[in-house]
Amino acid sequence: MNHVERRDAQMAYISDESIFEEQAVCRKKLQKLNFMDRSDFDGLGEAVKDLLGKSEGAFINPPFYCDYGSHIEVGRNFFANYNCMILDVAKVKIGDNCQMAPNVAIYTAGHPVHPVTRNSAYEYGREVTIGDNVWLGGNTVICPGVHIGDNVVIGAGSVVLSEVPPGSTVVGVPGRVVKRGSKALPQETMNQTDLPDPVKEDIAGLQRVNAEMANRILELENRLQALEKEKAR
């Protein structure tokens, strides 16, 4: 496999001449987008359409930065405000009606943690997916490999490191789910690993019912035994 194929397979790769050639095409398109007349809204829209791999009515307020552009797919009515950065080494797939406030950063690029390995020039990418109706607040950072469900709000300044369930509100560094739908979560359950799960909640409810029924049966058995003893006297 060559390094382009390795990159696209989310394997470790090195940015060789073939990688730089693809990035050069993107940089020319970014040059056009970032330095054109900011009042030419139709022109900006066409430049965005030419840059992104897939879009429908998308609009980006420049400046905007990315590595390839062709690795970014956005749904209908996508909007990104000033100074958005998407490092699209791997695919970035964004659903319909998504909005990004200024200075949002989405990273798919990663590097080895050990310094000797990192100095070998190998890097890798992990796909990021964002569902429909998602709002990312200003200065939000989305890290490699993160998957965000539908109808999610990410508070300003959050750093999202792991998966976000649908209908959640996330804030903080690292990002924590603080609300599921209209239900606020107590502090002790704000960690995403402890997020209430509907199936778990149903099971817990059944367990409570079963425990109550078991206690009731035990009470009835004790009463029957007591009656039998009275009859035997």
XYZ file of C-alpha atoms in Angstrom, residues 4-228:
225
model
C -2.320 7.732 0.445
C -3.979 4.320 0.710
C -2.654 3.852 4.244
C -3.966 7.274 5.268
C -7.411 6.585 3.823
C -7.504 3.222 5.648
C -6.798 5.071 8.939
C -3.414 3.356 9.195
C -0.095 4.932 10.145
C 1.379 6.789 7.169
C 4.011 9.355 6.254
C 3.243 12.619 4.452
C 5.215 12.002 1.262
C 5.130 13.795 -2.096
C 1.764 12.278 -3.062
C 0.209 13.582 0.171
C 1.652 17.060 -0.366
C 0.259 17.130 -3.904
C -3.271 16.600 -2.567
C -2.763 19.252 0.103
C -1.490 21.724 -2.499
C -4.792 21.443 -4.411
C -6.671 22.199 -1.195
C -4.463 25.158 -0.330
C -5.170 26.816 -3.652
C -8.906 26.521 -2.997
C -8.430 27.874 0.549
C -6.438 30.791 -0.838
C -9.386 31.695 -3.052
C -11.960 31.314 -0.255
C -10.014 33.155 2.438
C -9.022 36.170 0.330
C -12.109 36.814 -1.777
C -14.560 39.688 -1.262
C -16.357 38.901 2.020
C -19.506 40.605 0.756
C -19.725 38.271 -2.258
C -21.976 35.719 -0.564
C -22.754 33.833 -3.765
C -19.067 33.600 -4.583
C -18.240 32.385 -1.081
C -20.922 29.717 -1.356
C -19.487 28.490 -4.676
C -15.961 28.404 -3.235
C -17.190 26.308 -0.299
C -18.984 23.916 -2.638
C -15.799 23.497 -4.686
C -13.697 22.899 -1.555
C -15.770 20.341 0.333
C -16.204 16.720 -0.675
C -19.986 16.898 -0.229
C -22.279 19.781 0.652
C -25.751 21.196 0.019
C -26.293 24.869 0.685
C -23.277 25.063 3.004
C -21.856 28.417 4.044
C -18.560 29.173 5.797
C -17.432 32.568 7.037
C -13.727 32.796 6.184
C -11.059 32.381 7.276
C -11.390 28.600 7.168
C -8.639 25.986 7.327
C -8.411 22.304 6.429
C -5.906 19.812 4.985
C -7.838 18.342 2.047
C -11.425 19.585 1.972
C -12.441 16.562 -0.084
C -12.514 14.490 3.129
C -15.224 16.740 4.611
C -18.877 15.871 3.984
C -21.626 18.115 5.347
C -25.412 17.899 5.132
C -28.009 20.537 4.313
C -27.843 24.028 5.839
C -24.341 23.666 7.274
C -22.878 26.855 8.743
C -19.413 27.491 10.174
C -18.475 30.865 11.575
C -15.116 32.628 11.465
C -11.809 30.824 11.973
C -13.102 27.253 11.820
C -10.401 24.579 11.461
C -10.996 20.986 10.348
C -7.918 18.761 10.098
C -9.447 16.201 7.767
C -6.720 13.556 7.553
C -9.577 11.077 8.014
C -13.186 11.613 6.967
C -15.290 14.209 8.768
C -19.012 13.560 8.235
C -21.480 16.169 9.475
C -25.282 15.880 9.272
C -28.042 18.324 8.388
C -28.687 21.679 10.083
C -25.379 21.855 11.964
C -23.967 25.146 13.206
C -20.474 26.023 14.412
C -19.624 29.180 16.330
C -16.266 30.957 15.825
C -12.962 29.144 16.450
C -14.333 25.601 16.372
C -11.616 22.994 15.765
C -12.202 19.420 14.609
C -9.127 17.200 14.636
C -8.868 13.789 12.991
C -5.063 13.800 12.960
C -3.080 11.944 15.602
C 0.571 11.223 16.370
C 2.329 8.518 18.420
C 2.695 9.350 22.101
C 6.209 7.936 22.518
C 8.745 10.562 21.330
C 10.989 8.142 19.422
C 8.021 6.792 17.440
C 6.613 10.277 16.969
C 9.944 11.467 15.510
C 9.711 8.764 12.822
C 7.273 11.086 10.957
C 4.452 8.537 11.038
C 0.990 9.878 11.816
C -2.578 8.634 11.492
C -6.192 9.770 11.232
C -9.410 8.770 13.033
C -12.809 9.575 11.520
C -15.113 12.092 13.215
C -18.880 11.969 12.725
C -21.455 14.554 13.805
C -25.207 13.932 13.549
C -28.105 16.191 12.575
C -29.110 19.391 14.397
C -25.845 19.794 16.299
C -24.609 23.139 17.628
C -20.925 23.540 18.532
C -20.201 26.565 20.730
C -17.253 28.905 20.259
C -13.748 27.479 20.799
C -15.044 23.904 20.930
C -12.430 21.224 20.194
C -13.464 17.824 18.803
C -10.677 15.235 19.097
C -9.869 12.319 16.737
C -12.322 9.426 16.593
C -15.200 11.238 18.320
C -18.770 10.441 17.279
C -21.525 12.921 18.178
C -25.208 11.957 17.955
C -28.201 13.958 16.722
C -29.634 16.994 18.550
C -26.509 17.683 20.609
C -25.278 21.007 22.027
C -21.583 21.433 22.882
C -20.955 24.381 25.206
C -18.365 27.026 24.389
C -14.784 26.080 25.221
C -15.467 22.359 25.596
C -12.924 19.697 24.614
C -14.738 16.552 23.476
C -12.690 13.366 23.856
C -15.272 10.586 23.585
C -18.633 9.657 22.112
C -21.617 11.922 22.784
C -25.087 10.283 22.877
C -28.017 11.853 21.000
C -29.943 14.633 22.723
C -27.093 15.528 25.090
C -25.614 18.813 26.269
C -21.858 18.727 26.864
C -19.674 21.272 28.651
C -16.201 21.482 30.140
C -12.650 20.220 29.773
C -12.780 17.358 29.249
C -16.323 17.513 27.903
C -18.959 16.020 30.206
C -22.608 15.310 29.545
C -24.595 17.574 31.884
C -28.033 17.141 30.361
C -29.836 14.358 28.503
C -32.769 15.869 26.628
C -34.466 18.105 29.212
C -33.116 16.074 32.156
C -30.179 17.600 34.027
C -27.745 15.078 35.466
C -26.446 15.259 39.058
C -22.747 15.933 39.552
C -21.887 12.325 40.398
C -23.245 11.116 37.027
C -21.732 13.799 34.814
C -18.968 11.479 33.595
C -19.901 10.080 30.187
C -19.056 6.531 31.269
C -21.784 6.838 33.913
C -24.369 8.310 31.570
C -27.842 6.886 32.194
C -28.823 4.461 29.478
C -32.528 3.902 28.646
C -32.089 0.117 28.525
C -30.214 0.088 31.828
C -32.895 2.306 33.347
C -35.614 -0.115 32.168
C -33.718 -3.086 33.595
C -33.207 -1.255 36.872
C -36.955 -0.537 36.997
C -37.782 -4.199 36.417
C -35.319 -5.205 39.120
C -37.021 -2.852 41.569
C -40.434 -4.304 40.670
C -39.100 -7.849 41.032
C -37.593 -7.010 44.426
C -40.906 -5.509 45.606
C -42.801 -8.579 44.380
C -40.334 -10.902 46.117
C -40.791 -9.018 49.390
C -44.569 -9.150 48.997
C -44.491 -12.908 48.330
C -42.296 -13.419 51.395
C -44.768 -11.476 53.524
C -47.650 -13.598 52.231
C -45.734 -16.823 52.889
C -45.024 -15.692 56.446
C -48.714 -14.891 56.998
C -49.759 -18.312 55.627
C -47.289 -20.047 57.929
C -48.648 -18.067 60.854
C -52.248 -19.057 59.963
C -51.288 -22.726 59.629
